[in-house]
Amino acid sequence: MKAPNAEIVSIGTELLQAASADTNSLYLVEQLQGVGIEVSYRTVVGDDRRRIHLVLRQALDRADVVVVTGGLGPTEDDRTRDALADVSGRRLVLHSETLKGIEERFARRAVAMPEAAKRQAWVPEGFVVLENRHGTAPGLLWEEGERLLVALPGPPREMHPLFVEQVLPVLLRKAGNGQRIRARTVKVCGLFESQVEERMKELLHGDHPPVSLLARPGEVHVRVTAAGRGEEVESQLQLWEEKLRNLLGEAVFGVDEERLEEAIGWLLRRAGKTVAIAESCTGGLICHRITNVPSSSDYFKRGIVSYSNRAKKDLLGVPFSMIERHGAVSPEVAVAMAAGVRRVAGTDLGVGVTGIAGPGGGTETKPVGLTFIALADAQGEEWCEHRFRFDREGNKLWASQMALEMLRRYLLKISGQD
């Protein structure tokens, strides 16, 4: 049986502007690939009824599954419902249950319902209406022969649960022909995407279950999909996870929903170590990530955002003379920050991060993105240099990622797993 393919259509004029990112389609690509459905096309179209109609017609001609996001709201520029009616040859009809749900939602909030909100209750005749428990615009589903068309609201907090709870079961039946299809994502840090690909070249190009790579900031995700019945699926996934771990070694820090900061928490608990963090260019991002893990107070004892030189001196004991001699962004200062925060917090480990996030502040010898990360323990300190090439937020994210990765590799080393 030929595996179905899919096209994702993102609707919204704002998505054609430079300031907006189409994160919905990235989410859907991951979800669809997870159930073995290949995404052949991703299309973005503005809020124009005629153009949406043309794009949908084209998508239905070349894909088995078409997933649409956006344009289902109450305003005049939300034209997806009209285009769906056009492409299906159906008329819009009032869906009384949806209208009732919208009215009740406004009543619970004690807010007068605007007349425009009723537009969301008009749906193409014959479409299956998918209840939206997180908003007012329902999802819509329509089958034309072997083709499946799904329309979902644009806000991610509405689209994600609606897709998982009501669309995914339909896709699993369509993709699996009675079989279970499951995916596992093995997460890697410390290797570039090309290095991951090189190590697992045979798996990517051989006669194996679908394996795909997805580069994320500071990470590479390797997703493998397996199909089968009963426990056969889990056995296949476990086998492939073991193969990937053997190929990628210590670069693997987790699977599926596991995050790098969770992996570090587990390693700190196992080693019986505590840690404190001193941050400059990352502005507290590392501490934020660590404390997002429940019960992290067991091993995380203090975080200091020493953004100014004065703060580095007063809070961490970094000598002014050192900053004047080497600069605030230097390996010497990073090491002094790591040793200083370890001392004042009384922890086993200290981490110090200093860098130039940008967009200003760089020089020829110290460009934007230059970052030094240091780690201190009772035996001494070590440090590393990075040169990131992103915008301010990107540089901060990568710096936090590499600081956590340095800590992870240290913990693996002291536990004898390097």
C-alpha positions as a printed NumPy array, in Angstrom:
array([[  0.   ,   0.   ,   0.   ],
       [  1.397,   3.404,  -0.948],
       [  1.984,   5.68 ,   2.026],
       [ -0.131,   8.873,   1.852],
       [  1.505,  12.217,   1.265],
       [  0.402,  15.586,   2.603],
       [  0.401,  19.28 ,   1.856],
       [  0.192,  21.968,   4.516],
       [ -1.477,  25.267,   3.631],
       [ -0.93 ,  28.179,   6.015],
       [ -3.365,  31.036,   5.512],
       [ -2.79 ,  34.613,   6.646],
       [ -1.44 ,  37.754,   5.051],
       [  0.669,  38.337,   8.151],
       [  2.618,  35.131,   7.341],
       [  3.84 ,  36.784,   4.146],
       [  5.488,  39.542,   6.19 ],
       [  9.105,  39.29 ,   7.292],
       [  8.227,  39.674,  10.969],
       [  5.998,  36.576,  11.163],
       [  7.134,  32.97 ,  11.284],
       [  4.922,  30.081,  10.191],
       [  5.423,  27.89 ,  13.25 ],
       [  2.169,  26.002,  12.675],
       [  3.448,  24.275,   9.572],
       [  6.662,  23.216,  11.343],
       [  4.563,  21.654,  14.08 ],
       [  2.372,  19.877,  11.537],
       [  5.344,  18.567,   9.559],
       [  6.663,  16.943,  12.703],
       [  3.271,  15.481,  13.604],
       [  2.549,  14.142,  10.122],
       [  5.99 ,  12.609,   9.716],
       [  5.497,  11.041,  13.109],
       [  2.67 ,   8.92 ,  11.748],
       [  4.464,   8.073,   8.525],
       [  2.839,  10.681,   6.288],
       [  5.346,  12.426,   4.063],
       [  4.868,  16.165,   3.641],
       [  5.418,  16.984,  -0.031],
       [  4.513,  20.686,  -0.047],
       [  4.135,  23.619,   2.338],
       [  2.262,  26.63 ,   0.992],
       [  1.585,  30.067,   2.466],
       [ -1.21 ,  32.221,   1.032],
       [ -2.668,  35.553,   2.118],
       [ -6.253,  36.336,   3.098],
       [ -7.637,  36.403,  -0.413],
       [-10.638,  34.159,  -1.149],
       [ -9.775,  33.549,  -4.793],
       [ -6.127,  32.764,  -4.12 ],
       [ -6.986,  30.474,  -1.218],
       [ -9.415,  28.615,  -3.481],
       [ -6.728,  28.146,  -6.148],
       [ -4.165,  26.928,  -3.622],
       [ -6.62 ,  24.464,  -2.073],
       [ -7.631,  23.09 ,  -5.466],
       [ -3.997,  22.6  ,  -6.401],
       [ -3.25 ,  20.959,  -3.039],
       [ -6.144,  18.514,  -3.42 ],
       [ -4.859,  17.578,  -6.883],
       [ -1.407,  16.594,  -5.638],
       [ -1.756,  15.427,  -2.027],
       [ -3.735,  12.74 ,  -0.228],
       [ -4.021,  14.834,   2.929],
       [ -4.351,  18.62 ,   2.967],
       [ -4.063,  20.357,   6.331],
       [ -5.027,  24.028,   6.433],
       [ -4.374,  26.418,   9.316],
       [ -5.649,  29.945,   9.859],
       [ -8.412,  32.135,   8.478],
       [-11.278,  30.613,  10.476],
       [-11.751,  33.541,  12.872],
       [-14.586,  36.097,  13.098],
       [-13.133,  39.031,  11.142],
       [-13.764,  40.071,   7.546],
       [-10.311,  38.954,   6.422],
       [-10.869,  35.389,   7.688],
       [-11.82 ,  33.868,   4.328],
       [-10.945,  30.175,   4.773],
       [-14.572,  29.075,   5.284],
       [-15.624,  30.782,   2.046],
       [-12.747,  29.211,   0.116],
       [-13.542,  25.769,   1.556],
       [-17.123,  26.17 ,   0.364],
       [-15.859,  27.185,  -3.079],
       [-13.431,  24.295,  -3.477],
       [-15.942,  21.695,  -2.241],
       [-18.892,  23.11 ,  -4.173],
       [-20.916,  23.311,  -0.965],
       [-22.878,  26.191,   0.51 ],
       [-22.277,  27.637,   3.946],
       [-24.851,  26.6  ,   6.53 ],
       [-25.315,  27.657,  10.14 ],
       [-24.082,  24.997,  12.572],
       [-26.377,  25.466,  15.565],
       [-24.232,  23.54 ,  18.071],
       [-21.194,  25.668,  17.258],
       [-23.241,  28.862,  17.594],
       [-24.54 ,  27.68 ,  20.958],
       [-21.005,  26.96 ,  22.114],
       [-19.831,  30.432,  21.08 ],
       [-22.748,  32.084,  22.891],
       [-22.069,  30.082,  26.042],
       [-18.387,  30.956,  25.918],
       [-19.137,  34.687,  25.858],
       [-21.784,  34.274,  28.565],
       [-19.317,  32.554,  30.909],
       [-16.986,  35.513,  30.506],
       [-19.878,  37.96 ,  31.082],
       [-18.994,  39.696,  27.821],
       [-21.516,  40.767,  25.177],
       [-21.027,  38.638,  22.065],
       [-20.227,  40.712,  18.965],
       [-22.292,  39.959,  15.899],
       [-19.137,  39.06 ,  13.971],
       [-18.475,  36.107,  16.276],
       [-21.442,  34.305,  14.668],
       [-19.497,  34.042,  11.405],
       [-17.502,  31.192,  12.929],
       [-20.652,  29.059,  13.153],
       [-21.191,  29.111,   9.372],
       [-19.571,  26.002,   7.892],
       [-19.58 ,  24.292,   4.472],
       [-22.475,  21.845,   4.257],
       [-21.421,  18.224,   4.781],
       [-18.141,  19.017,   6.534],
       [-17.44 ,  17.333,   9.858],
       [-17.245,  20.013,  12.552],
       [-14.387,  19.552,  15.045],
       [-15.204,  21.106,  18.42 ],
       [-12.623,  23.647,  19.582],
       [-12.496,  23.549,  23.392],
       [ -9.826,  26.25 ,  23.523],
       [-11.417,  28.88 ,  21.283],
       [-14.499,  29.807,  19.295],
       [-13.558,  28.793,  15.733],
       [-14.211,  25.078,  15.107],
       [-12.032,  22.876,  12.95 ],
       [-13.458,  21.358,   9.766],
       [-12.891,  18.01 ,   8.062],
       [-13.97 ,  16.887,   4.619],
       [-13.283,  13.759,   2.578],
       [-13.393,  13.85 ,  -1.202],
       [-12.861,  10.295,  -2.457],
       [ -9.432,   9.255,  -1.199],
       [ -8.554,  12.86 ,  -0.36 ],
       [ -8.796,  14.293,   3.142],
       [ -9.033,  18.027,   3.798],
       [ -8.665,  19.372,   7.321],
       [ -8.944,  23.03 ,   8.349],
       [ -7.73 ,  24.145,  11.774],
       [ -7.714,  27.485,  13.617],
       [ -4.436,  29.379,  13.532],
       [ -3.635,  30.051,  17.23 ],
       [ -1.244,  27.247,  18.301],
       [ -2.922,  26.831,  21.695],
       [ -6.12 ,  25.943,  19.812],
       [ -4.61 ,  24.166,  16.833],
       [ -2.283,  21.773,  18.699],
       [ -4.855,  20.036,  20.949],
       [ -7.464,  19.964,  18.196],
       [ -5.011,  18.262,  15.849],
       [ -3.812,  15.711,  18.402],
       [ -7.23 ,  14.863,  19.836],
       [ -9.446,  14.859,  16.746],
       [ -7.354,  14.795,  13.567],
       [ -4.522,  12.453,  14.47 ],
       [ -6.798,   9.425,  15.066],
       [ -8.27 ,   9.895,  11.573],
       [ -4.794,  10.17 ,  10.033],
       [ -3.581,   7.071,  11.891],
       [ -6.392,   5.028,  10.38 ],
       [ -5.687,   6.465,   6.944],
       [ -1.915,   5.965,   7.133],
       [ -1.825,   2.682,   8.956],
       [ -4.449,   0.476,   7.329],
       [ -5.207,  -0.994,  10.744],
       [ -1.622,  -0.964,  11.916],
       [ -0.218,   1.219,  14.656],
       [  2.252,   3.825,  13.536],
       [  4.53 ,   5.311,  16.141],
       [  7.546,   7.552,  16.036],
       [ 10.471,   8.148,  18.335],
       [ 12.699,  11.185,  18.367],
       [ 16.277,  10.775,  19.518],
       [ 17.749,  14.145,  20.549],
       [ 21.385,  15.058,  19.996],
       [ 23.509,  17.94 ,  21.248],
       [ 27.107,  18.867,  20.472],
       [ 27.072,  17.69 ,  16.836],
       [ 26.143,  19.581,  13.683],
       [ 23.381,  18.171,  11.476],
       [ 25.975,  17.165,   8.875],
       [ 27.98 ,  15.278,  11.499],
       [ 24.854,  13.417,  12.618],
       [ 24.059,  12.575,   9.018],
       [ 27.586,  11.291,   8.418],
       [ 27.411,   8.964,  11.403],
       [ 24.074,   7.484,  10.378],
       [ 24.382,   7.624,   6.606],
       [ 23.438,   3.994,   6.082],
       [ 20.217,   4.415,   8.051],
       [ 19.165,   7.474,   6.077],
       [ 19.655,   5.95 ,   2.662],
       [ 19.145,   2.226,   3.197],
       [ 16.032,   0.077,   3.068],
       [ 14.885,   0.942,   6.569],
       [ 11.901,   2.568,   8.304],
       [ 11.586,   6.292,   7.584],
       [ 14.343,   8.24 ,   9.348],
       [ 14.511,  12.033,   9.196],
       [ 16.725,  14.782,  10.623],
       [ 15.5  ,  18.069,  12.021],
       [ 17.937,  20.794,  13.087],
       [ 16.855,  22.841,  16.107],
       [ 18.793,  25.602,  17.878],
       [ 21.701,  23.773,  19.492],
       [ 20.18 ,  20.367,  18.869],
       [ 19.551,  17.83 ,  16.129],
       [ 16.495,  15.604,  16.323],
       [ 16.525,  12.197,  14.634],
       [ 13.038,  10.804,  14.123],
       [ 12.373,   7.194,  13.213],
       [  8.913,   5.838,  12.398],
       [  7.785,   2.237,  12.762],
       [  4.585,   0.449,  11.816],
       [  3.177,  -2.819,  13.056],
       [  0.622,  -4.446,  15.27 ],
       [  0.499,  -4.62 ,  19.054],
       [  3.831,  -4.598,  20.837],
       [  5.677,  -5.075,  17.562],
       [  5.81 ,  -1.294,  17.104],
       [  7.433,  -0.614,  20.476],
       [  9.961,  -3.41 ,  19.886],
       [ 10.947,  -1.871,  16.556],
       [ 11.315,   1.58 ,  18.05 ],
       [ 13.404,   0.29 ,  20.939],
       [ 15.69 ,  -1.511,  18.506],
       [ 16.156,   1.632,  16.416],
       [ 16.746,   3.795,  19.451],
       [ 19.542,   1.445,  20.526],
       [ 21.061,   1.571,  17.029],
       [ 20.996,   5.372,  17.063],
       [ 22.506,   5.551,  20.533],
       [ 25.339,   3.274,  19.403],
       [ 25.989,   5.425,  16.333],
       [ 25.709,   8.807,  18.055],
       [ 27.146,   7.913,  21.463],
       [ 27.269,  10.537,  24.212],
       [ 25.803,  13.169,  21.899],
       [ 22.37 ,  11.662,  22.635],
       [ 20.822,  13.387,  25.638],
       [ 17.219,  12.205,  25.472],
       [ 14.249,  10.968,  23.491],
       [ 10.834,  12.372,  22.542],
       [  9.769,  15.136,  24.972],
       [ 12.908,  15.062,  27.149],
       [ 14.726,  18.396,  27.357],
       [ 18.414,  19.051,  27.845],
       [ 17.821,  20.701,  31.23 ],
       [ 15.915,  17.623,  32.384],
       [ 18.802,  15.374,  31.357],
       [ 21.179,  17.574,  33.364],
       [ 18.9  ,  17.42 ,  36.389],
       [ 18.908,  13.642,  36.242],
       [ 22.713,  13.549,  35.974],
       [ 23.157,  15.983,  38.878],
       [ 20.868,  13.891,  41.076],
       [ 22.695,  10.718,  40.155],
       [ 26.098,  12.295,  40.869],
       [ 24.831,  13.902,  44.086],
       [ 26.132,  17.301,  42.938],
       [ 24.787,  20.837,  43.3  ],
       [ 25.291,  23.73 ,  40.892],
       [ 25.078,  27.532,  40.731],
       [ 25.041,  29.701,  37.598],
       [ 26.515,  33.167,  36.924],
       [ 25.155,  34.75 ,  33.74 ],
       [ 25.999,  37.901,  31.862],
       [ 24.993,  37.867,  28.174],
       [ 22.29 ,  35.218,  28.676],
       [ 20.5  ,  37.434,  31.216],
       [ 19.124,  34.598,  33.336],
       [ 18.033,  32.311,  30.511],
       [ 20.075,  29.357,  31.797],
       [ 18.591,  29.669,  35.288],
       [ 15.121,  29.978,  33.755],
       [ 15.589,  26.739,  31.819],
       [ 16.982,  24.83 ,  34.797],
       [ 14.199,  25.987,  37.103],
       [ 11.557,  24.956,  34.58 ],
       [ 12.268,  21.405,  35.725],
       [ 10.13 ,  20.446,  38.755],
       [ 12.081,  19.908,  42.005],
       [ 15.241,  21.426,  40.498],
       [ 15.81 ,  23.144,  43.864],
       [ 17.266,  19.806,  44.981],
       [ 20.435,  20.518,  42.956],
       [ 20.189,  24.138,  41.726],
       [ 21.138,  26.47 ,  44.571],
       [ 21.71 ,  29.937,  43.159],
       [ 21.64 ,  31.981,  40.004],
       [ 23.243,  35.406,  39.608],
       [ 22.68 ,  37.712,  36.644],
       [ 25.857,  39.814,  36.734],
       [ 25.182,  41.902,  33.663],
       [ 27.361,  44.889,  34.59 ],
       [ 31.045,  44.947,  35.49 ],
       [ 30.087,  46.283,  38.913],
       [ 27.795,  43.302,  39.474],
       [ 30.584,  40.918,  38.465],
       [ 32.832,  42.512,  41.099],
       [ 30.282,  42.98 ,  43.894],
       [ 28.39 ,  39.695,  43.545],
       [ 31.059,  37.323,  42.254],
       [ 34.354,  38.881,  43.318],
       [ 35.707,  39.33 ,  39.789],
       [ 38.562,  41.899,  40.125],
       [ 38.131,  45.152,  38.208],
       [ 41.805,  44.861,  37.231],
       [ 41.038,  41.561,  35.48 ],
       [ 38.116,  43.091,  33.568],
       [ 40.249,  46.115,  32.564],
       [ 43.138,  43.903,  31.463],
       [ 41.216,  41.199,  29.539],
       [ 37.764,  42.697,  28.984],
       [ 34.425,  41.545,  30.412],
       [ 34.11 ,  39.063,  27.542],
       [ 37.175,  36.926,  28.069],
       [ 38.032,  33.431,  29.279],
       [ 39.626,  34.903,  32.418],
       [ 36.384,  36.631,  33.455],
       [ 34.248,  33.604,  32.6  ],
       [ 36.459,  31.435,  34.807],
       [ 36.337,  34.006,  37.631],
       [ 32.53 ,  34.137,  37.355],
       [ 32.248,  30.324,  37.552],
       [ 34.607,  30.118,  40.53 ],
       [ 32.918,  33.103,  42.182],
       [ 29.365,  31.797,  41.977],
       [ 30.488,  28.378,  43.178],
       [ 32.164,  30.022,  46.183],
       [ 29.302,  32.326,  47.207],
       [ 26.665,  29.607,  46.681],
       [ 28.66 ,  26.854,  48.368],
       [ 27.916,  24.388,  45.572],
       [ 29.919,  21.564,  44.057],
       [ 29.866,  23.182,  40.617],
       [ 29.768,  26.71 ,  39.233],
       [ 29.08 ,  27.841,  35.651],
       [ 29.959,  31.293,  34.278],
       [ 28.866,  32.733,  30.924],
       [ 29.955,  36.023,  29.36 ],
       [ 29.6  ,  37.12 ,  25.742],
       [ 28.401,  39.704,  23.224],
       [ 24.767,  39.029,  22.304],
       [ 24.594,  41.919,  19.823],
       [ 23.582,  43.54 ,  17.63 ],
       [ 26.025,  46.186,  18.928],
       [ 29.088,  45.913,  21.101],
       [ 31.255,  43.837,  18.801],
       [ 34.779,  44.719,  17.627],
       [ 37.158,  43.27 ,  15.071],
       [ 38.86 ,  41.139,  17.698],
       [ 35.723,  40.445,  19.718],
       [ 32.807,  40.154,  17.291],
       [ 29.11 ,  39.86 ,  18.1  ],
       [ 28.367,  36.293,  19.167],
       [ 31.72 ,  35.709,  20.872],
       [ 30.952,  33.841,  24.112],
       [ 33.07 ,  32.25 ,  26.812],
       [ 31.649,  29.564,  29.096],
       [ 33.481,  28.25 ,  32.149],
       [ 32.832,  25.478,  34.645],
       [ 34.425,  25.283,  38.095],
       [ 34.666,  22.432,  40.596],
       [ 36.828,  21.698,  43.618],
       [ 39.762,  20.717,  41.401],
       [ 39.825,  23.832,  39.229],
       [ 38.205,  25.364,  36.181],
       [ 37.802,  24.709,  32.473],
       [ 36.457,  26.989,  29.768],
       [ 35.45 ,  26.988,  26.106],
       [ 34.957,  29.628,  23.393],
       [ 32.033,  29.902,  20.969],
       [ 31.33 ,  32.269,  18.082],
       [ 27.605,  32.329,  17.357],
       [ 26.244,  34.022,  14.255],
       [ 22.608,  34.715,  15.062],
       [ 20.509,  37.66 ,  16.195],
       [ 20.448,  38.699,  19.828],
       [ 17.858,  36.149,  20.938],
       [ 19.515,  33.425,  18.892],
       [ 22.924,  34.115,  20.393],
       [ 21.462,  34.032,  23.901],
       [ 19.646,  30.761,  23.215],
       [ 22.735,  29.103,  21.745],
       [ 24.888,  30.324,  24.651],
       [ 22.451,  28.811,  27.149],
       [ 22.375,  25.599,  25.153],
       [ 26.161,  25.266,  25.024],
       [ 26.488,  26.071,  28.743],
       [ 24.04 ,  23.298,  29.592],
       [ 25.794,  20.969,  27.172],
       [ 29.179,  21.702,  28.808],
       [ 27.667,  20.849,  32.184],
       [ 26.147,  17.648,  30.796],
       [ 29.43 ,  16.451,  29.311],
       [ 31.223,  17.199,  32.578],
       [ 28.686,  15.114,  34.509],
       [ 29.009,  12.256,  32.028],
       [ 32.787,  12.389,  32.42 ],
       [ 32.783,  12.257,  36.216],
       [ 30.333,   9.356,  36.077],
       [ 32.649,   7.482,  33.715],
       [ 30.274,   7.581,  30.735],
       [ 32.292,   9.726,  28.369]])
